[in-house]
Coordinates of C-alpha atoms and ligand atoms in Angstrom, one line a residue:
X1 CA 3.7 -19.7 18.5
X2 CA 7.6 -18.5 18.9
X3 CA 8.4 -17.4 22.1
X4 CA 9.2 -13.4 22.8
X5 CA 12.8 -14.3 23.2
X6 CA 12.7 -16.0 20.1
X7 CA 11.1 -13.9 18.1
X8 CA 13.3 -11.0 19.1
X9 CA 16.8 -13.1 18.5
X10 CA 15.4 -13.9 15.3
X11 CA 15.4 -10.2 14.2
X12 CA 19.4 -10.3 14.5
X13 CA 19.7 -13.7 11.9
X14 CA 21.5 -12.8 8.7
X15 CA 18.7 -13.4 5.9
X16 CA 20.4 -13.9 2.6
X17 CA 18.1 -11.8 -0.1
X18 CA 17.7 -14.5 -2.9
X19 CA 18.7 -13.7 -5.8
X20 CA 16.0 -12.5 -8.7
X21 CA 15.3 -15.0 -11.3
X22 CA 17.5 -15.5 -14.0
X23 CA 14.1 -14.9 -16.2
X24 CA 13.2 -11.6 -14.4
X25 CA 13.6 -9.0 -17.4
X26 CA 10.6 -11.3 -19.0
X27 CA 8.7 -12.1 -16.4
X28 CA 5.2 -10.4 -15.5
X29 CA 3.6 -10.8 -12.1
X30 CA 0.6 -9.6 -10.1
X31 CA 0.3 -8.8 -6.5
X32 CA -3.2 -7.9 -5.1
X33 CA -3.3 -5.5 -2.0
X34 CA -0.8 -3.5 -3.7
X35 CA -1.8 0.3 -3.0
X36 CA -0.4 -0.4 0.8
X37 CA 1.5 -2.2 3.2
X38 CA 3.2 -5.6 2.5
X39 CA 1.8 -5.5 -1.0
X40 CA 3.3 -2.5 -2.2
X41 CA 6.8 -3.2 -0.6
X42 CA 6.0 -6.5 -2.5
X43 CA 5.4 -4.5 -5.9
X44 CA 8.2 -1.9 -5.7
X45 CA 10.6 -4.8 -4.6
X46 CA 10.0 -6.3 -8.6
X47 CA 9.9 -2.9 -10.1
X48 CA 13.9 -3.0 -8.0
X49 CA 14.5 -6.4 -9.4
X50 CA 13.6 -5.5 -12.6
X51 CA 10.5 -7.6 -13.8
X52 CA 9.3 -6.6 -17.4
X53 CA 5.4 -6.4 -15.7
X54 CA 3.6 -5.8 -12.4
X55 CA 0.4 -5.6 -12.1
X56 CA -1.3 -4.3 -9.1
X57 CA -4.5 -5.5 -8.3
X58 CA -6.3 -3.1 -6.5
X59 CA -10.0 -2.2 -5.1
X60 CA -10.1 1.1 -5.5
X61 CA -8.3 2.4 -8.7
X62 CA -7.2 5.9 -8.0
X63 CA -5.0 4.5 -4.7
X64 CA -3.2 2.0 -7.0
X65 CA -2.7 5.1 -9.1
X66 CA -1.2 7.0 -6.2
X67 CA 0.9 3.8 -5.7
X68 CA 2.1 3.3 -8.9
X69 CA 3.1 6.8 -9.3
X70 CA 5.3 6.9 -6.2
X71 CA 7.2 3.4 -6.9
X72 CA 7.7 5.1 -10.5
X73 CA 8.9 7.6 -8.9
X74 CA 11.5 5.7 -6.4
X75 CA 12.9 2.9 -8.7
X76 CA 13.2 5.3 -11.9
X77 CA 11.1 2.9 -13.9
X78 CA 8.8 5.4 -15.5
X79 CA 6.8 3.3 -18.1
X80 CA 6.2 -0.4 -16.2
X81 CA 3.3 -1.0 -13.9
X82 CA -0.6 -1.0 -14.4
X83 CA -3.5 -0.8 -12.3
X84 CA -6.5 -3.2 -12.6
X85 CA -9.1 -3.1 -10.4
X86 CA -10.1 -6.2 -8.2
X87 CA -12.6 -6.2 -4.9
X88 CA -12.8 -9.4 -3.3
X89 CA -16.1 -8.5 -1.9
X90 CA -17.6 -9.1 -5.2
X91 CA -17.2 -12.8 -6.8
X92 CA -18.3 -11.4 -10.0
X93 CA -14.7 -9.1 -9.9
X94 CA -12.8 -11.9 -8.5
X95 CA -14.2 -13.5 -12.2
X96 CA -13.6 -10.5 -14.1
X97 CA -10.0 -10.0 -12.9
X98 CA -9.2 -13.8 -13.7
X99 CA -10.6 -13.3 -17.2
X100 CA -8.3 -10.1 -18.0
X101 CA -5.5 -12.5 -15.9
X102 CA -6.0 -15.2 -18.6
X103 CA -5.7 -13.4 -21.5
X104 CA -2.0 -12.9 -20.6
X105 CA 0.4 -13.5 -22.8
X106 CA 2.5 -15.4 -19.2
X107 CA 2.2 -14.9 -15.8
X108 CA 5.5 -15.9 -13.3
X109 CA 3.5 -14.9 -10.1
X110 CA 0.5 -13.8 -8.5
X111 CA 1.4 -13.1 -4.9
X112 CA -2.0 -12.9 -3.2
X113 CA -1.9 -10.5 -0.8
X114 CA -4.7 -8.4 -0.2
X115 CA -6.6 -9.2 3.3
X116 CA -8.7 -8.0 6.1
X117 CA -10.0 -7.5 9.4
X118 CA -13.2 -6.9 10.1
X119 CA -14.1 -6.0 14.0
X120 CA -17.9 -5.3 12.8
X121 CA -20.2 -8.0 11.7
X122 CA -21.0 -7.7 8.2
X123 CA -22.5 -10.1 5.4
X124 CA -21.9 -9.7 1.8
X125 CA -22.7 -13.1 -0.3
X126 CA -24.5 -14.3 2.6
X127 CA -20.8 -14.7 4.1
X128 CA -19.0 -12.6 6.8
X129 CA -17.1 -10.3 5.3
X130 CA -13.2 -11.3 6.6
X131 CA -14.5 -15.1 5.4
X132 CA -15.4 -13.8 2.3
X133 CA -11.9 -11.3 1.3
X134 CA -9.4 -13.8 2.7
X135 CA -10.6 -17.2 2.0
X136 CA -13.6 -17.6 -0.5
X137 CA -12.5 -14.8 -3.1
X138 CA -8.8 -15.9 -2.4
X139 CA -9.6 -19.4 -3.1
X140 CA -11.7 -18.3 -6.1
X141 CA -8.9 -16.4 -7.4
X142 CA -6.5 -19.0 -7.2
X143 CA -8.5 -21.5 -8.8
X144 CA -9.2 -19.4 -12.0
X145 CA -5.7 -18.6 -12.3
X146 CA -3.9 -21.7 -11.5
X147 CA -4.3 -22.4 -15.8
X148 CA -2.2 -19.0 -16.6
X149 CA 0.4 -20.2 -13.8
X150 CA 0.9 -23.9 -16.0
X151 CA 0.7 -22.7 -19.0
X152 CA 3.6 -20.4 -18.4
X153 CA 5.3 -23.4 -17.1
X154 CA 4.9 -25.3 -20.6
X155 CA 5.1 -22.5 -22.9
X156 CA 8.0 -20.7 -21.3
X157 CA 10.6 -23.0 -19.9
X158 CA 10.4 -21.7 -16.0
X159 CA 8.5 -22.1 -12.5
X160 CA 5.6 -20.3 -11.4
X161 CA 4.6 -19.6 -8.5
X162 CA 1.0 -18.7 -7.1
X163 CA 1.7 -17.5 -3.4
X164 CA -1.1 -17.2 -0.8
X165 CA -0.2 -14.4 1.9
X166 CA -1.7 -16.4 5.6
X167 CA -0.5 -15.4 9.4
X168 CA 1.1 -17.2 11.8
X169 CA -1.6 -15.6 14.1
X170 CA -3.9 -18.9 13.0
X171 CA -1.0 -21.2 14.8
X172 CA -2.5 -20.5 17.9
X173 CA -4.5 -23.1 20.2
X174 CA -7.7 -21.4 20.5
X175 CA -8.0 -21.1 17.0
X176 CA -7.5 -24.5 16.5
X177 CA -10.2 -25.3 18.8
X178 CA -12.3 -22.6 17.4
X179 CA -12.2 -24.2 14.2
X180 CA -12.9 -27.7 15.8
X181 CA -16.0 -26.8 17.5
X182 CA -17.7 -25.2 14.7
X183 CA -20.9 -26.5 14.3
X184 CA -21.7 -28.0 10.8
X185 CA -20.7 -26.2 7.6
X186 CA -17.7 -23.8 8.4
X187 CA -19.0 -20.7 6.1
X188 CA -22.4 -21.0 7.6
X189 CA -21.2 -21.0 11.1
X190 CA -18.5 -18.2 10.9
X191 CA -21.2 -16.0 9.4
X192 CA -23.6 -16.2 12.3
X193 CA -23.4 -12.4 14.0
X194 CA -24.7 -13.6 17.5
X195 CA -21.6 -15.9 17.7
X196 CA -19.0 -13.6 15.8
X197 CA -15.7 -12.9 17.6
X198 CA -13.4 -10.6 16.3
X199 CA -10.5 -11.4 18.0
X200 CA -10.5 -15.3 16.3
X201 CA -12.5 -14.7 13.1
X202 CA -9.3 -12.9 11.3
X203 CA -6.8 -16.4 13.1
X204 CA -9.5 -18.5 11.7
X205 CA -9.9 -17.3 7.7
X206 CA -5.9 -17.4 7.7
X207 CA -5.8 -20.7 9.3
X208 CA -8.6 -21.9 6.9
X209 CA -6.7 -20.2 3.9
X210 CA -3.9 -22.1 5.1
X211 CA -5.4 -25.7 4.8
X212 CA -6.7 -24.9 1.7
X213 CA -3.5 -24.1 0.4
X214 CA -2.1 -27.0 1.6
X215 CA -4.7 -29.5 -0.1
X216 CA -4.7 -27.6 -3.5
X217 CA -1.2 -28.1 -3.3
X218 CA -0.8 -31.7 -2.7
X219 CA -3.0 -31.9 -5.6
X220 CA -1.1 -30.3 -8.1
X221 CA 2.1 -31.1 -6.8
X222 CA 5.1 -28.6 -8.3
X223 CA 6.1 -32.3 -9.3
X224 CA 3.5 -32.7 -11.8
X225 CA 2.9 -29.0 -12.7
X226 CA 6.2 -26.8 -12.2
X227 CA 3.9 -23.9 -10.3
X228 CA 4.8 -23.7 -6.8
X229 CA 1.9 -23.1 -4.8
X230 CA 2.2 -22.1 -1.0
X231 CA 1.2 -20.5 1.7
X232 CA 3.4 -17.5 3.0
X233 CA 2.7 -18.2 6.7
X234 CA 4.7 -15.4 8.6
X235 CA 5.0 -12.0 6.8
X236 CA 5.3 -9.4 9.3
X237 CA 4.8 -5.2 9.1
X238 CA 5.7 -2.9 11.5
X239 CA 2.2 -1.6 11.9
X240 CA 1.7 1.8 13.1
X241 CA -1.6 1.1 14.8
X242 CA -1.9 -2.0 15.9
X243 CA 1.8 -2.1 17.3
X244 CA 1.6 1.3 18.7
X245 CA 2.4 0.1 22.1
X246 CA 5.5 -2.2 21.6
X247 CA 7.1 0.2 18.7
X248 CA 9.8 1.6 19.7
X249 CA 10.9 -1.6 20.7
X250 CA 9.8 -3.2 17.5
X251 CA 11.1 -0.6 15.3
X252 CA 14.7 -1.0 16.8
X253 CA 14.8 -4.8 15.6
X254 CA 13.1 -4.0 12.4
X255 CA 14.6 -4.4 8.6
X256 CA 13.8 -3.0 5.8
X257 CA 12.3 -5.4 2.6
X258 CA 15.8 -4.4 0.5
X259 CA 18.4 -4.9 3.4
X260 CA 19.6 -7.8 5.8
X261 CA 21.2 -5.0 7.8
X262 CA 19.2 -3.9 10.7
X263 CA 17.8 0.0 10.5
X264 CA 16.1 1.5 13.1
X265 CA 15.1 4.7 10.5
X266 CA 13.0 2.9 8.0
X267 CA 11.7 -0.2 9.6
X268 CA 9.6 -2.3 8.0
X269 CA 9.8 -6.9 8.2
X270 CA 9.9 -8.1 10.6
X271 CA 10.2 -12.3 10.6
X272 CA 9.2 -14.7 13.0
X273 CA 10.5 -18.4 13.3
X274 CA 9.3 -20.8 10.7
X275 CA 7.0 -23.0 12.6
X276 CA 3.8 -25.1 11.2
X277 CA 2.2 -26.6 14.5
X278 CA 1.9 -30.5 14.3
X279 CA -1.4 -30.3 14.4
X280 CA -1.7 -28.5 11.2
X281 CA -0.2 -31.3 9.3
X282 CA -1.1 -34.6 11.3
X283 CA -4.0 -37.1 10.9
X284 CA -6.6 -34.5 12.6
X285 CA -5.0 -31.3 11.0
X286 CA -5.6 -33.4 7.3
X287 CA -9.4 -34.6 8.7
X288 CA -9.8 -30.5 9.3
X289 CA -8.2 -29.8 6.1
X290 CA -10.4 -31.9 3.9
X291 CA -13.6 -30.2 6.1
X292 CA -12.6 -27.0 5.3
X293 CA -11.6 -27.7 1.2
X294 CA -15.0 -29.6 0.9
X295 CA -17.0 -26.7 2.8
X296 CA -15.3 -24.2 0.0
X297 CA -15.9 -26.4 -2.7
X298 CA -19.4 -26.2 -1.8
X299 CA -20.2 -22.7 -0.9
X300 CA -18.5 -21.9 -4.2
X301 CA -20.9 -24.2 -6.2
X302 CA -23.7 -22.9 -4.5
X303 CA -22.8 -19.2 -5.1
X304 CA -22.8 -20.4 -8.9
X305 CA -19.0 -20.1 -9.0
X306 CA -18.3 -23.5 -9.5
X307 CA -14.6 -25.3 -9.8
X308 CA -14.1 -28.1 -11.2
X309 CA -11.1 -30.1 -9.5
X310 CA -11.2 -33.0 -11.5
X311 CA -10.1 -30.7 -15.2
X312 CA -8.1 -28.6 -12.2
X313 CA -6.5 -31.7 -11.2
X314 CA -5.5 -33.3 -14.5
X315 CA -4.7 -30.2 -16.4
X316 CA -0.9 -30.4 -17.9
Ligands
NAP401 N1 0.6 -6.7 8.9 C1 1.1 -7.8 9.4 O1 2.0 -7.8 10.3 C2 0.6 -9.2 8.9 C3 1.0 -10.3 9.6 C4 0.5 -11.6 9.1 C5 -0.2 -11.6 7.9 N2 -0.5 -10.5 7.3 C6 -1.2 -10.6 6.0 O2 -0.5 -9.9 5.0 C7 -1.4 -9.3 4.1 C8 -1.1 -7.8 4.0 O3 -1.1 -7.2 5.3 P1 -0.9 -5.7 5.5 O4 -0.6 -5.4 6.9 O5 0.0 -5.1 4.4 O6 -2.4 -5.2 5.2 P2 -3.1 -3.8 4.9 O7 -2.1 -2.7 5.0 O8 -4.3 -3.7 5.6 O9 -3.4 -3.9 3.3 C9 -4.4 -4.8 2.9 C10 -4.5 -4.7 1.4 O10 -5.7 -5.5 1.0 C11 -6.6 -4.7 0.3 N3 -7.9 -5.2 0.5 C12 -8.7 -5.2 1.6 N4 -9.9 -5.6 1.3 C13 -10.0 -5.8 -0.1 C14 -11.0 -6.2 -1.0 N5 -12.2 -6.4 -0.6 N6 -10.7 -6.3 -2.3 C15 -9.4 -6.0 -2.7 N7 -8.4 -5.7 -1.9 C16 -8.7 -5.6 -0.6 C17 -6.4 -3.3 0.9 O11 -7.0 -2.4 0.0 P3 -7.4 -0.9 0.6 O12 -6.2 -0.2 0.8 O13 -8.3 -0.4 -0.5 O14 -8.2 -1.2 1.9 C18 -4.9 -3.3 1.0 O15 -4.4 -3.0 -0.3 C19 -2.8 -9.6 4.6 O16 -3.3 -10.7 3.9 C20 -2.6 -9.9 6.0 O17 -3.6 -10.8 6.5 C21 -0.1 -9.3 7.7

């Protein structure tokens, strides 16, 4: 983890904004978790940019309405945007949603976003509930959708990208450890209530999103595919709860998603170091990696939503 002092000098680093794609007017993307938060700075930033379609995956409908209708409102782009419904609680939507995803014409992005923390115990699929959102239905989403992403690549000329939003809060040694002490099959044992902790089980689906990033991407290498698939490890929000305490402070270091220039009035990013512990990528970090990728491959069999890496894998 970045030091305060670091984290606070980094506020005050010039960030150039890249540029948008040369293919933006054409180019449709989908970003789930969009009603709120990063996710909807995320969507109104391409409506800005000027992407032909966004789509804004969303679990309940009428707040993605809301949302749409105020970034209509603030970028003057009356007629782009749709809603389509997605709740990561239910496999059976995260299928649904890839099927309507498919039967796009091209998709540039998904930018999966959507995420959360759960400080009660709960079990839907037999899993805990933050497992479940941010790492089985993520996964599951990725998988189905990683065919639209290289398709787009052949049939249009460009790079896609499918873009897993993780935390830096899983860079942490106790969540390491956490991890490595788990007792037998990693979805089983997070989704025991007598041993749930809340304040590691949110660290630990972000770290385990983040391996399983990692090892879907080194097998379909951007080399071999032209999708780019990675893990966004340090997004940040100036969050009005759970930063209460520090936020003046925070807000007066804050930017805003448009501007490099520091605002105290609208504050919203704010970025931390880029940093990937060793131990993420060394010889243990890749022994925990293929744990984790072969514990998802198997709860997702056994929850009858198969993947099949191999036609994953080899797909062109
Ligand atoms: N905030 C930070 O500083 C920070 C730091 C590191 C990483 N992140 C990550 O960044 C992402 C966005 O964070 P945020 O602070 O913007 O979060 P947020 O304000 O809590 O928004 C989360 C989004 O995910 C959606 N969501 C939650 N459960 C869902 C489900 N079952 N099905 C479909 N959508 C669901 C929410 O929908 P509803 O509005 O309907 O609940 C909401 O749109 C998350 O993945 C988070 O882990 C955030």
């Amino acid at each position: 983890m970045p030091s305060f002092i670091d984290f606070a000098r980094n506020q005050y680093t010039h960030l150039p904004i890249p540029e948008p794609p040369a293919n933006i007017k054409d180019a449709t993307y989908i970003v789930t978790g969009a009603n709120t938060g990063l996710g909807y700075e995320c969507a109104k930033h391409l409506f800005h940019m000027g992407a032909k379609r966004i789509i804004l995956a969303v679990r309940t409908p009428s707040k993605g309405e809301a949302a749409l209708a105020t970034i209509r409102s603030e970028t003057g782009r009356k007629d782009v945007g749709e809603v389509w419904e997605l709740d990561l609680t239910s496999l059976d939507s995260v299928e649904a949603f890839a099927q309507r995803v498919n039967k796009l014409d091209r998709l540039d992005a998904i930018i999966e976003n959507a995420g959360v923390v759960m400080t009660k115990f709960q079990l839907v699929e037999g899993i805990e509930t933050s497992v479940l959102v941010n790492v089985v239905s993520t996964m599951l989403l990725a998988f189905r959708v990683l065919p639209k992403l290289q398709e787009s690549v052949g049939r249009f000329g460009i790079q896609t990208h499918l873009v897993i939003v993780s935390s830096n809060t899983s860079f942490q040694d106790n969540v390491k450890k956490h991890l490595e002490k788990l007792p037998g099959d990693i979805f089983d044992a997070l989704s025991v209530k007598k041993s749930f902790n809340p304040l590691v089980q949110y660290p630990i689906t972000k770290l385990l999103e983040i391996y399983a990033v990692h090892q879907l991407a080194s097998l379909r290498p951007v080399s071999d595919t032209g999708v780019i698939i990675n893990a966004q490890e340090h997004p940040k929000r100036e969050a009005e709860t759970s930063f209460k305490l520090f936020s003046p402070g925070l807000k007066a270091m804050a930017r805003t998603v448009r501007s490099v220039k520091l605002k105290s009035t609208v504050p919203f990013l704010l970025l931390y170091p880029r940093d990937v512990p060793a131990w993420v990528t060394n010889e243990t970090g890749k022994r925990t990696q293929k744990r984790v990728w072969d514990d998802l491959l198997k709860r997702l069999e056994s929850l009858g939503h198969g993947v099949d890496i191999e036609a994953l894998t080899t797909e062109s």
